[in-house]
PDB file of N, CA and C in Angstrom:
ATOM      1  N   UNK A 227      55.942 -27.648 -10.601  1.00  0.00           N
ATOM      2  CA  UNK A 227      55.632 -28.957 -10.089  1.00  0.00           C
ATOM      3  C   UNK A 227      55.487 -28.892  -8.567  1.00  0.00           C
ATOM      4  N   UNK A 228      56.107 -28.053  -7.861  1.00  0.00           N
ATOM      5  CA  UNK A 228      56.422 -27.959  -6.269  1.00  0.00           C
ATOM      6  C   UNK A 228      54.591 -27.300  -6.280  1.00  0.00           C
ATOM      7  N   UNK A 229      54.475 -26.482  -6.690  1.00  0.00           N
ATOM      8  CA  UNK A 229      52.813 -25.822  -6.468  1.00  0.00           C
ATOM      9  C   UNK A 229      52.163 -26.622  -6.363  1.00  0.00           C
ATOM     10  N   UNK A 230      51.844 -27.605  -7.502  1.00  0.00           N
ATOM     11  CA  UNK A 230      51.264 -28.922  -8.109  1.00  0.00           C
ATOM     12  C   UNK A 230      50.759 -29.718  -6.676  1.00  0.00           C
ATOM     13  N   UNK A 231      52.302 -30.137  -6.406  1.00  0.00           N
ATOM     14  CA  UNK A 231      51.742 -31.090  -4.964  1.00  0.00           C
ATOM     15  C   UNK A 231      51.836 -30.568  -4.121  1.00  0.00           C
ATOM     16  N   UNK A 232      52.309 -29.187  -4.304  1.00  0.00           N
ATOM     17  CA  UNK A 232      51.692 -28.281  -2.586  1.00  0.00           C
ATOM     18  C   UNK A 232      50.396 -27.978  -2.782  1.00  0.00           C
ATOM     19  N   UNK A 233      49.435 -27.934  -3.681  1.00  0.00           N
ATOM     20  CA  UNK A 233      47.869 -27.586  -3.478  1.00  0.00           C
ATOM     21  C   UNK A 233      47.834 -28.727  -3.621  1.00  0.00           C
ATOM     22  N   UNK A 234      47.593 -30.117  -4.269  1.00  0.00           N
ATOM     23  CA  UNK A 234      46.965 -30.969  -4.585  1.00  0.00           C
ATOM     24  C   UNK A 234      47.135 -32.386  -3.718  1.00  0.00           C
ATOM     25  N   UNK A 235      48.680 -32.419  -3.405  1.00  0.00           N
ATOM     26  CA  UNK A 235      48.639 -33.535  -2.543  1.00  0.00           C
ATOM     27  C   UNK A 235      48.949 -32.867  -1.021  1.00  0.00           C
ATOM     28  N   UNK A 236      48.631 -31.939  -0.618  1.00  0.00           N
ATOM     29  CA  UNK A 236      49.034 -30.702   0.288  1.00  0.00           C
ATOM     30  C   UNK A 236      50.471 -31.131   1.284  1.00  0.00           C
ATOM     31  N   UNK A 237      51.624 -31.468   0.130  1.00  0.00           N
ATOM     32  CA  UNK A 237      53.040 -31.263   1.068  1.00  0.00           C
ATOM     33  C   UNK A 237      53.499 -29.951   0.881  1.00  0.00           C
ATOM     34  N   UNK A 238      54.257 -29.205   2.101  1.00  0.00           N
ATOM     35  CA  UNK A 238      55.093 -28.555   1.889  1.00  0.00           C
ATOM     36  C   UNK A 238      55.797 -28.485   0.794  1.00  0.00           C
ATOM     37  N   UNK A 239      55.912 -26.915   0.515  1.00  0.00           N
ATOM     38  CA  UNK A 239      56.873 -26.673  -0.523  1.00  0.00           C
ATOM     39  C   UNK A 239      58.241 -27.529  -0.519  1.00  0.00           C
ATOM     40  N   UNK A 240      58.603 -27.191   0.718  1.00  0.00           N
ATOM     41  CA  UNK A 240      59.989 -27.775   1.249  1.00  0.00           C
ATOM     42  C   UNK A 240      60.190 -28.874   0.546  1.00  0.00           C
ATOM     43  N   UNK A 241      59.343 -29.860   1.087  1.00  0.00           N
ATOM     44  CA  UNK A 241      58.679 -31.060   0.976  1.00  0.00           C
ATOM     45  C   UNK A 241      58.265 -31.792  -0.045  1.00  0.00           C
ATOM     46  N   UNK A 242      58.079 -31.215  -1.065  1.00  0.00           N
ATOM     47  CA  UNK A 242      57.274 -31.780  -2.396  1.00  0.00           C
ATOM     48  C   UNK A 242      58.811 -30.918  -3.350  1.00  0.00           C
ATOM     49  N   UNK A 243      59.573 -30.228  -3.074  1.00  0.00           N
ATOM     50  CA  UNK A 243      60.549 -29.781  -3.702  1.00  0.00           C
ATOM     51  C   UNK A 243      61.651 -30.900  -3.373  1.00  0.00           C
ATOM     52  N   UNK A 244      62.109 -31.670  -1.718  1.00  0.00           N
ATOM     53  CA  UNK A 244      62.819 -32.647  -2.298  1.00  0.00           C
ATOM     54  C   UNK A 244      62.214 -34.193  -2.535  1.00  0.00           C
ATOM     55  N   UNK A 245      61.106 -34.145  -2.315  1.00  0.00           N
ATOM     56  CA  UNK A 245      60.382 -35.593  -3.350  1.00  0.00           C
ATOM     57  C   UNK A 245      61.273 -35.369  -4.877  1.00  0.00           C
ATOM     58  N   UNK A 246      60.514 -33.968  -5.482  1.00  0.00           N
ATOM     59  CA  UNK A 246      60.450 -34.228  -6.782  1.00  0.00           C
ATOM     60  C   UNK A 246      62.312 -34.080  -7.169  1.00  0.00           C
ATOM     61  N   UNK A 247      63.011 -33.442  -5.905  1.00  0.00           N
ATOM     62  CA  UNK A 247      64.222 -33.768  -6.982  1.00  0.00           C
ATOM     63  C   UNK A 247      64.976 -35.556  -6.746  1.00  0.00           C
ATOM     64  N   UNK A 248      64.870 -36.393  -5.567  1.00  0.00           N
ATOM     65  CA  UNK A 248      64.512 -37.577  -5.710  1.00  0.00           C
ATOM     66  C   UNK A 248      64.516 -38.164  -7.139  1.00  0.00           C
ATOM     67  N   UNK A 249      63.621 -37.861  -8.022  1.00  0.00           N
ATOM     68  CA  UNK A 249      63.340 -38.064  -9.069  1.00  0.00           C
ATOM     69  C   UNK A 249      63.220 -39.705  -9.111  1.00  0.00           C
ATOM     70  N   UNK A 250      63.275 -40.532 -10.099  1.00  0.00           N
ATOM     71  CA  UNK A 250      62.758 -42.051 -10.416  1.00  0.00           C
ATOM     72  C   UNK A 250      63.286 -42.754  -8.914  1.00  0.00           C
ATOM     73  N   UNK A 251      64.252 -42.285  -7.931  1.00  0.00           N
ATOM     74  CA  UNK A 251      64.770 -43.037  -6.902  1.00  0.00           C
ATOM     75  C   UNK A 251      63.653 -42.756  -6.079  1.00  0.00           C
ATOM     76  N   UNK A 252      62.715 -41.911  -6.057  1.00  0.00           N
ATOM     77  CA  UNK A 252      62.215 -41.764  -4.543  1.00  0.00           C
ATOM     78  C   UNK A 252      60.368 -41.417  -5.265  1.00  0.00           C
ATOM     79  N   UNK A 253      59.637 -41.276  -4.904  1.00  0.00           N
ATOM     80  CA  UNK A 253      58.040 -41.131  -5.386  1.00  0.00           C
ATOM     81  C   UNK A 253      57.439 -40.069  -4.342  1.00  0.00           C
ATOM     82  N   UNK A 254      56.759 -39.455  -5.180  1.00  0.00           N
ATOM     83  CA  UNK A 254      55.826 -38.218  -4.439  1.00  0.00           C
ATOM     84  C   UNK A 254      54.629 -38.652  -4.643  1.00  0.00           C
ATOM     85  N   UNK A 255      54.247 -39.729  -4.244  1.00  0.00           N
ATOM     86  CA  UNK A 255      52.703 -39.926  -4.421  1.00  0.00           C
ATOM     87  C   UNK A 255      52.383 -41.757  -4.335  1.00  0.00           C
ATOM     88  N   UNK A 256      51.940 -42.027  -3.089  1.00  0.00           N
ATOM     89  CA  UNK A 256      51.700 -43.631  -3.160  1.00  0.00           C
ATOM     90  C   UNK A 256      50.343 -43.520  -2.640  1.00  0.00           C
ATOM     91  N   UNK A 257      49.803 -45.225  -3.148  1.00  0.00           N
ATOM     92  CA  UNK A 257      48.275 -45.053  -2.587  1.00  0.00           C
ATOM     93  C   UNK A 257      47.573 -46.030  -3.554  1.00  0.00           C
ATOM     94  N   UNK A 258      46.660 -46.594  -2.501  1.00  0.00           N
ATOM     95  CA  UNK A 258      46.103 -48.102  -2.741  1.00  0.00           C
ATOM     96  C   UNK A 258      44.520 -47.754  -3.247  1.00  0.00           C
ATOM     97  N   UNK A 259      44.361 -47.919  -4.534  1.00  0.00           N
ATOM     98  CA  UNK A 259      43.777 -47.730  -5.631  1.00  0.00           C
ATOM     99  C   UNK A 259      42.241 -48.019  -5.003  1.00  0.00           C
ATOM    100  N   UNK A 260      41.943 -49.163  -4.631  1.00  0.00           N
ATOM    101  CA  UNK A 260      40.410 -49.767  -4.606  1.00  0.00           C
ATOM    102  C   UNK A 260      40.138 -49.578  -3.452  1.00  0.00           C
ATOM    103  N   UNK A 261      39.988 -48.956  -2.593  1.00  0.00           N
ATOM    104  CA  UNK A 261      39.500 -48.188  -1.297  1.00  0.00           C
ATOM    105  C   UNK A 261      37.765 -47.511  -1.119  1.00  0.00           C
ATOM    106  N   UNK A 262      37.868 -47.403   0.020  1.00  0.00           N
ATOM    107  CA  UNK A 262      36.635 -46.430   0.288  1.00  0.00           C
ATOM    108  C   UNK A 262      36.997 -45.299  -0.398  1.00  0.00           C
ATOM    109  N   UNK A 263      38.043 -44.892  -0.758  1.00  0.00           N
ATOM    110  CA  UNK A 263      38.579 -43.440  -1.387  1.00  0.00           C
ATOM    111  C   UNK A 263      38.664 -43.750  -2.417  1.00  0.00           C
ATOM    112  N   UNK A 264      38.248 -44.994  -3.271  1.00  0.00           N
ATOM    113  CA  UNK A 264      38.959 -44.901  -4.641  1.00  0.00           C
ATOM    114  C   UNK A 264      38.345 -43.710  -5.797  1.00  0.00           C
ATOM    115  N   UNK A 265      36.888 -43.196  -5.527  1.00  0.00           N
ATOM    116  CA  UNK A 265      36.738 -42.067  -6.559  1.00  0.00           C
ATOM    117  C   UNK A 265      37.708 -40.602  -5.835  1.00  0.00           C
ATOM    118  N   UNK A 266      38.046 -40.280  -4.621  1.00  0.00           N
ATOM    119  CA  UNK A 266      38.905 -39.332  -4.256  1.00  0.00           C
ATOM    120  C   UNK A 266      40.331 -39.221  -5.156  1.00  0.00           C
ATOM    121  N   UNK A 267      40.764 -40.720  -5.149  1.00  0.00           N
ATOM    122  CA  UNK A 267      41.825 -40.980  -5.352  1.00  0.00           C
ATOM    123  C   UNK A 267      42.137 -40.784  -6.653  1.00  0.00           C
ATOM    124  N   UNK A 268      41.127 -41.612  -7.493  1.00  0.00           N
ATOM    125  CA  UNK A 268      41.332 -41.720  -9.134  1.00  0.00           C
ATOM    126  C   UNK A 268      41.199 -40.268  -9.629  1.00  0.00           C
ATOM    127  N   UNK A 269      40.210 -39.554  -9.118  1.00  0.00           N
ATOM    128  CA  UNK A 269      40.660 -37.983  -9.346  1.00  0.00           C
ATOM    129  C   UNK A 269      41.639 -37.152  -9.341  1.00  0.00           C
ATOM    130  N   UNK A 270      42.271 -37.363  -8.071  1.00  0.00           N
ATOM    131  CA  UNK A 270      43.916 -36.901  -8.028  1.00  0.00           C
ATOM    132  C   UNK A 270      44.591 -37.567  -8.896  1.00  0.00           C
ATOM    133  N   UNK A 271      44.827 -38.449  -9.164  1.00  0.00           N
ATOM    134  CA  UNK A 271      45.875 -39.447 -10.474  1.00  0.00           C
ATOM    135  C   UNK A 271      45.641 -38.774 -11.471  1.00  0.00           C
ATOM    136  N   UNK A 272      44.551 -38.989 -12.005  1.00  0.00           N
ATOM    137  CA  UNK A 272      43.792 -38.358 -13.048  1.00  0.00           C
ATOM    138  C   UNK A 272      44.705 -37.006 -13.125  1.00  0.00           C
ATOM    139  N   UNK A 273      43.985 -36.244 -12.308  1.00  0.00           N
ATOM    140  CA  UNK A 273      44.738 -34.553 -12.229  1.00  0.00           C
ATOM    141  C   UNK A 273      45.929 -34.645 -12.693  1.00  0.00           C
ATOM    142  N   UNK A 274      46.967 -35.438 -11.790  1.00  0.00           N
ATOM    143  CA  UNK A 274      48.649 -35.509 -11.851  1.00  0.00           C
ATOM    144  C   UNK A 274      48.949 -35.649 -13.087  1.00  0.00           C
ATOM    145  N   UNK A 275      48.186 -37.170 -13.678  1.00  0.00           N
ATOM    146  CA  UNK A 275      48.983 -37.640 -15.202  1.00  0.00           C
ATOM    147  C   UNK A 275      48.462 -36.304 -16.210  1.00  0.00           C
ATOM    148  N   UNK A 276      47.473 -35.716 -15.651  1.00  0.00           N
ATOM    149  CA  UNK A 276      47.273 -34.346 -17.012  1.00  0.00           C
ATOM    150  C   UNK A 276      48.259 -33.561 -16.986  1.00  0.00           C
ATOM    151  N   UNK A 277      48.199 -33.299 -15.208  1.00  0.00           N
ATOM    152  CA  UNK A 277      49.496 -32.190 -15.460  1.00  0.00           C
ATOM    153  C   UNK A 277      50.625 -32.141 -15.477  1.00  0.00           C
ATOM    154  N   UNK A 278      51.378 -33.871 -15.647  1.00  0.00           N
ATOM    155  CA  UNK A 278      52.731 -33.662 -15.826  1.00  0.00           C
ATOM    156  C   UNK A 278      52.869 -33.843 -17.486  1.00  0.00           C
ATOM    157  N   UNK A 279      51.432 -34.508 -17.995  1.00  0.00           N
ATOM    158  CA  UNK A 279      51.674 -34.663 -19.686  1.00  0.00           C
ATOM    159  C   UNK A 279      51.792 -33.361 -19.802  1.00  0.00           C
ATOM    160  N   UNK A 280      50.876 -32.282 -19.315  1.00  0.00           N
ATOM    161  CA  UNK A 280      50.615 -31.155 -20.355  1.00  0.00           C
ATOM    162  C   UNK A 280      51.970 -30.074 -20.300  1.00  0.00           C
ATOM    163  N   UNK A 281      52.972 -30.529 -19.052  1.00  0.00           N
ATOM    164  CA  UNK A 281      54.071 -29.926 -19.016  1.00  0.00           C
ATOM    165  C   UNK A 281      55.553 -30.656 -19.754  1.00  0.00           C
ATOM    166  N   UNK A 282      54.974 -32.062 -20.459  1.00  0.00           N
ATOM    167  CA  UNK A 282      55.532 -32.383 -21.287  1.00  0.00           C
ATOM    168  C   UNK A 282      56.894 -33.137 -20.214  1.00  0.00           C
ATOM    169  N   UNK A 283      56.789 -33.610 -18.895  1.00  0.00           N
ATOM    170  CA  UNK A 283      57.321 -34.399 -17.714  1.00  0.00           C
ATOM    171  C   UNK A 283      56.827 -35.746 -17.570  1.00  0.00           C
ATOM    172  N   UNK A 284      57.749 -36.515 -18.410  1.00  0.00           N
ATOM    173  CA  UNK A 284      57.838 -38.060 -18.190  1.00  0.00           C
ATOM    174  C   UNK A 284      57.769 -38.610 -16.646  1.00  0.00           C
ATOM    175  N   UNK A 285      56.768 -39.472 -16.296  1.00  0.00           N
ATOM    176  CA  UNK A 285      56.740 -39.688 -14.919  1.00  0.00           C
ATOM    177  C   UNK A 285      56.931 -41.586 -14.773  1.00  0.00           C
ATOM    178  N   UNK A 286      57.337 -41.847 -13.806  1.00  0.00           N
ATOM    179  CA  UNK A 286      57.776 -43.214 -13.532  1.00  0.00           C
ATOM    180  C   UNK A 286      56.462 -43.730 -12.710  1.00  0.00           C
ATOM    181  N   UNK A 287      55.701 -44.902 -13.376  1.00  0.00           N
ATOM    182  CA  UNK A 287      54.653 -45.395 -12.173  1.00  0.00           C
ATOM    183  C   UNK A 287      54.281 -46.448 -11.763  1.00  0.00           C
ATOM    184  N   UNK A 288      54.910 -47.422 -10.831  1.00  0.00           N
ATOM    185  CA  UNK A 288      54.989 -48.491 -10.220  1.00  0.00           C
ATOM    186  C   UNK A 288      53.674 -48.974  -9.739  1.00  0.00           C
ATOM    187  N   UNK A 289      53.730 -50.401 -10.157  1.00  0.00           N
ATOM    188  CA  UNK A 289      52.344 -50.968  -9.911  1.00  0.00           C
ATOM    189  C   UNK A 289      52.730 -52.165  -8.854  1.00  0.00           C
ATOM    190  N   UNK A 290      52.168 -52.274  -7.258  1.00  0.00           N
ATOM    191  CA  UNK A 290      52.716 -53.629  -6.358  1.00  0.00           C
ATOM    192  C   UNK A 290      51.456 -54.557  -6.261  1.00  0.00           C
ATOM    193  N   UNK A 291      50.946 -55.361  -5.947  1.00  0.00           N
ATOM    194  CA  UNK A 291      49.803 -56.080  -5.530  1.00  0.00           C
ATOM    195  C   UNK A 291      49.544 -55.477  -3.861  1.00  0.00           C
ATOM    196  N   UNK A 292      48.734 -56.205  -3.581  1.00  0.00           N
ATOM    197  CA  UNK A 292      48.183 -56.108  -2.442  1.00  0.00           C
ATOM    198  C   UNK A 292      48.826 -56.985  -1.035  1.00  0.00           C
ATOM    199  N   UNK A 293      49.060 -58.004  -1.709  1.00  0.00           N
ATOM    200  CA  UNK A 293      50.283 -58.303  -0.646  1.00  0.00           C
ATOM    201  C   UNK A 293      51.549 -58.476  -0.799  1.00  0.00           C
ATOM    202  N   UNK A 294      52.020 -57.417  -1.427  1.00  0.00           N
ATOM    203  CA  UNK A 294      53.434 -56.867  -1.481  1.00  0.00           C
ATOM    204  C   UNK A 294      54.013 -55.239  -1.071  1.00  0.00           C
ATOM    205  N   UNK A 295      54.818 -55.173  -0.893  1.00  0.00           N
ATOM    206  CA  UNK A 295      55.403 -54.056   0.344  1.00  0.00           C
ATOM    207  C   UNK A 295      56.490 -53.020  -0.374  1.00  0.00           C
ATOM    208  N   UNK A 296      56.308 -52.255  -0.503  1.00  0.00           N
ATOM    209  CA  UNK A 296      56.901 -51.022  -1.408  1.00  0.00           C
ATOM    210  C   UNK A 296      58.544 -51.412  -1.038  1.00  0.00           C
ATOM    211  N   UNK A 297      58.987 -51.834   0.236  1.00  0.00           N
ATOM    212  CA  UNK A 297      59.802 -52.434   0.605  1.00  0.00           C
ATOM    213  C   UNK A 297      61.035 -53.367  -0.553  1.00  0.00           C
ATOM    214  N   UNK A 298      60.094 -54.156  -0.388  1.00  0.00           N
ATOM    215  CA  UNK A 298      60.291 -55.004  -1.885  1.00  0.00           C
ATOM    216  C   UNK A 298      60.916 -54.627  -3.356  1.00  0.00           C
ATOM    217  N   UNK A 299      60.471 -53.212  -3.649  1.00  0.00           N
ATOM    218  CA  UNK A 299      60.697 -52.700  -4.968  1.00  0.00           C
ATOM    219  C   UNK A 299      61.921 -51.779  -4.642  1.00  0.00           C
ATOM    220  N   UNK A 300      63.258 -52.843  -5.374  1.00  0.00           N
ATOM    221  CA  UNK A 300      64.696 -52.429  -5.271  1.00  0.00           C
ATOM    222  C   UNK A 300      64.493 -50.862  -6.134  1.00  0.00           C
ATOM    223  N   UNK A 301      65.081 -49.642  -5.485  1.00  0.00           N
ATOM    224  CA  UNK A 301      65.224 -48.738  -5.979  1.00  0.00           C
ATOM    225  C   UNK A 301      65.802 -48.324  -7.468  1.00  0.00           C
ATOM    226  N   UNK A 302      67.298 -49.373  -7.552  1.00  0.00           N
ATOM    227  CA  UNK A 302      67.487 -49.300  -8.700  1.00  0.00           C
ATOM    228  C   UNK A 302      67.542 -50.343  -9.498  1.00  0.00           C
ATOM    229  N   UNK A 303      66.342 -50.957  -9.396  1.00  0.00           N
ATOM    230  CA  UNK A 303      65.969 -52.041 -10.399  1.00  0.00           C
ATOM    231  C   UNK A 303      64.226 -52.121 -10.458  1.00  0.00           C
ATOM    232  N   UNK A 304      63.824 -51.113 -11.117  1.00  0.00           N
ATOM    233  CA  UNK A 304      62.052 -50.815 -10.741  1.00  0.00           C
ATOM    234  C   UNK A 304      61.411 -51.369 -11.886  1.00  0.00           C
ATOM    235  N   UNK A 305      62.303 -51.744 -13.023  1.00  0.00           N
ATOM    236  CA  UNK A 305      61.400 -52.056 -14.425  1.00  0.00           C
ATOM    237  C   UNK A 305      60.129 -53.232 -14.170  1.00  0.00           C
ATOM    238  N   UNK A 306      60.546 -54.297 -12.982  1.00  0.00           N
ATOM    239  CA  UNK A 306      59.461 -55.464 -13.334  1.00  0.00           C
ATOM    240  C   UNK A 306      58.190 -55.044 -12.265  1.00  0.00           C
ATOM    241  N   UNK A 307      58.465 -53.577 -11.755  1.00  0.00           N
ATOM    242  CA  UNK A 307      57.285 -52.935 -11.488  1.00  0.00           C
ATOM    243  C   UNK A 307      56.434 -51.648 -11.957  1.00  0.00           C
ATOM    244  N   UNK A 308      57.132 -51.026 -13.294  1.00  0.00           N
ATOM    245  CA  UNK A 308      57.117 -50.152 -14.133  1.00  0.00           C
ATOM    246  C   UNK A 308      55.363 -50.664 -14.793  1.00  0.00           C
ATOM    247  N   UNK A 309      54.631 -49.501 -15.023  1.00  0.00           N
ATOM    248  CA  UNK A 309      53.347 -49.245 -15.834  1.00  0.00           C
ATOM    249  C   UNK A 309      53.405 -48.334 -16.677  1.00  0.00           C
ATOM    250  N   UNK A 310      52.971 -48.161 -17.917  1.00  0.00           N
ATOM    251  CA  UNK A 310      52.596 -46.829 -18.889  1.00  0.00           C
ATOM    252  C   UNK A 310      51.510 -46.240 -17.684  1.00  0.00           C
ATOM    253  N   UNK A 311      51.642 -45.039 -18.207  1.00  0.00           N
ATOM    254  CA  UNK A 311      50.136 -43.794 -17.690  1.00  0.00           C
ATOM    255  C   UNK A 311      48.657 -44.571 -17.956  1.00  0.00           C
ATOM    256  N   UNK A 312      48.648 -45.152 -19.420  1.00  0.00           N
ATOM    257  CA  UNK A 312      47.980 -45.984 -19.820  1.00  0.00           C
ATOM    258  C   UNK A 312      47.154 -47.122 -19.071  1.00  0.00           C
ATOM    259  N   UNK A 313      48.040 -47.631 -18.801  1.00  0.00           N
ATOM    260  CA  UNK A 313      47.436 -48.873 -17.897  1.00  0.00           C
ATOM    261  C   UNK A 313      47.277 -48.041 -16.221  1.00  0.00           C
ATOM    262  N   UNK A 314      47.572 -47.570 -15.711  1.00  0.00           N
ATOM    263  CA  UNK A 314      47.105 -46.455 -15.051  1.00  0.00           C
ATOM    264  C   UNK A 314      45.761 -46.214 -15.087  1.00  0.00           C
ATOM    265  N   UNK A 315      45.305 -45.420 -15.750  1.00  0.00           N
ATOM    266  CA  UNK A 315      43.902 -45.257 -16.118  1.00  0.00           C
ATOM    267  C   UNK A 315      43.462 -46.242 -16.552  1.00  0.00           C
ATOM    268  N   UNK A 316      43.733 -47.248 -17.131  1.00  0.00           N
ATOM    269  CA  UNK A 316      43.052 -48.626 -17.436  1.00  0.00           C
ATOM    270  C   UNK A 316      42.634 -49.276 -15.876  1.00  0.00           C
ATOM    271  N   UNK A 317      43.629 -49.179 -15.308  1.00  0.00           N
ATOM    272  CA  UNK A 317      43.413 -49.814 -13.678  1.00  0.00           C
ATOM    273  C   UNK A 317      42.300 -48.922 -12.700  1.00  0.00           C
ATOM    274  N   UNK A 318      42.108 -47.567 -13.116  1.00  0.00           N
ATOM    275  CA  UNK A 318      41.146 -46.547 -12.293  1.00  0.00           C
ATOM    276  C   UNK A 318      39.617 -47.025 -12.873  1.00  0.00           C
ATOM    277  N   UNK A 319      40.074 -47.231 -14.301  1.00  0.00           N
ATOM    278  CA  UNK A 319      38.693 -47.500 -14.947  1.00  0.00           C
ATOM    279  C   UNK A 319      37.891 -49.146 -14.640  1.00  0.00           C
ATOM    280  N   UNK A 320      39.233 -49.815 -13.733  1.00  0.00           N
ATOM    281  CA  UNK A 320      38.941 -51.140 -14.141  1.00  0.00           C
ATOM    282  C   UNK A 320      37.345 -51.623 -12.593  1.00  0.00           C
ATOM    283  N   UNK A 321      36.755 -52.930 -12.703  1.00  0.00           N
ATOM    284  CA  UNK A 321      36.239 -52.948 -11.529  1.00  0.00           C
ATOM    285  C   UNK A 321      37.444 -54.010 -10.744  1.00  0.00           C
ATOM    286  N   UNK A 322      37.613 -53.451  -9.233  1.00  0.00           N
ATOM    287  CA  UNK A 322      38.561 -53.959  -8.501  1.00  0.00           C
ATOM    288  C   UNK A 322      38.781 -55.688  -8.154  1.00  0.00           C
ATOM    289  N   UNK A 323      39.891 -56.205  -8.570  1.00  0.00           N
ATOM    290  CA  UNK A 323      39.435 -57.380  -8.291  1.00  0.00           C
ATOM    291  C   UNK A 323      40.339 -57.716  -6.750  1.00  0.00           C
ATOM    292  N   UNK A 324      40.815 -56.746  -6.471  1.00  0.00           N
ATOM    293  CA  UNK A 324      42.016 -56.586  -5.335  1.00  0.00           C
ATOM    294  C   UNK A 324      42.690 -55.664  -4.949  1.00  0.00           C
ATOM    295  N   UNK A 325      43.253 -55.101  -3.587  1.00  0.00           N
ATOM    296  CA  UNK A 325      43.503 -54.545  -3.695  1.00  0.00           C
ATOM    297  C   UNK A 325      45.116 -53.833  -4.528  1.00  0.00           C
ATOM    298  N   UNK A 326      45.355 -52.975  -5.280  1.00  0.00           N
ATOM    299  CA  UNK A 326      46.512 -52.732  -6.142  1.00  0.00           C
ATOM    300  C   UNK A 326      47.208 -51.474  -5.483  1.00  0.00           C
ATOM    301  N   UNK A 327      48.186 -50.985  -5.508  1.00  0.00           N
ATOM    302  CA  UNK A 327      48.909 -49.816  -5.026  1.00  0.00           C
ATOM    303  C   UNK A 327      49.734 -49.513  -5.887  1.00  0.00           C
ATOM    304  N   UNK A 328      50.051 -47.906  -6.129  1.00  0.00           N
ATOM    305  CA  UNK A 328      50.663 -47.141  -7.571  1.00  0.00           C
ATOM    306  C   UNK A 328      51.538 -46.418  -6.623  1.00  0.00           C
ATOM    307  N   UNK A 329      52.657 -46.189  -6.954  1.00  0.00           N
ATOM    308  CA  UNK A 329      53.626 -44.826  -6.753  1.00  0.00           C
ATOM    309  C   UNK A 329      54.021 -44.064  -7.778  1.00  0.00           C
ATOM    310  N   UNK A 330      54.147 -42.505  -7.780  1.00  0.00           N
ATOM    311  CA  UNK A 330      54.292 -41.952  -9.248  1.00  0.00           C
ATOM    312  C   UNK A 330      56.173 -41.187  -8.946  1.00  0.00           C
ATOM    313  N   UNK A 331      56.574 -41.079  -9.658  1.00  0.00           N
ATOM    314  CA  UNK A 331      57.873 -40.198  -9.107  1.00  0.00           C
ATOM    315  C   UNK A 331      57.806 -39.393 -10.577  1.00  0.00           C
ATOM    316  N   UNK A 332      59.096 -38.701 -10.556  1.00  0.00           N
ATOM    317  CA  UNK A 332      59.418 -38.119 -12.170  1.00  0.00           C
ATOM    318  C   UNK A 332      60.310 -38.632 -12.605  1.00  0.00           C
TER     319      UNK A 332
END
């Protein structure tokens, strides 16, 4: 997993080793969906949710609006911002009606 987001989201080993032990408290990956970047972006997601399914790594993925502040989302109370992978890709596929922001953790 440390490789993963050292080539792909390019953090340090260091770096992407204590994101991921963090685990559901802390996220290795935030970022506001409907952008000038959004085909950059939906590609990387894309990538991630394959490769933590295909390693069989349940991942946590928070969905905020656009005018709300990661701030906001109590660490240990994340459920009424919790998404399936599912709606995930439902939201990459969707056309934007605003802007939305995802964080992924494990």
């Amino acid at each position: 997993m440390t490789e993963f987001l050292h080539k792909y989201v390019l953090y340090s080993r260091v770096g992407a080793a204590r994101r991921l032990r963090m685990g559901e408290k802390g996220c290795f990956y935030t970022c506001s969906l409907y952008t000038d970047e959004h085909a950059k972006v939906s590609r990387l997601i894309r990538r991630m949710l394959a490769f933590f399914e295909s390693k069989d790594i349940p991942l946590t993925i928070l969905k905020i609006g656009a005018l709300d502040s990661w701030y906001e989302v109590d660490p240990e109370q994340r459920d009424p911002w919790k998404i399936a992978p599912q709606a995930l890709l439902a939201l990459l596929d969707a056309a934007p009606d605003g802007v939305v922001q995802a964080a992924l953790s494990t």
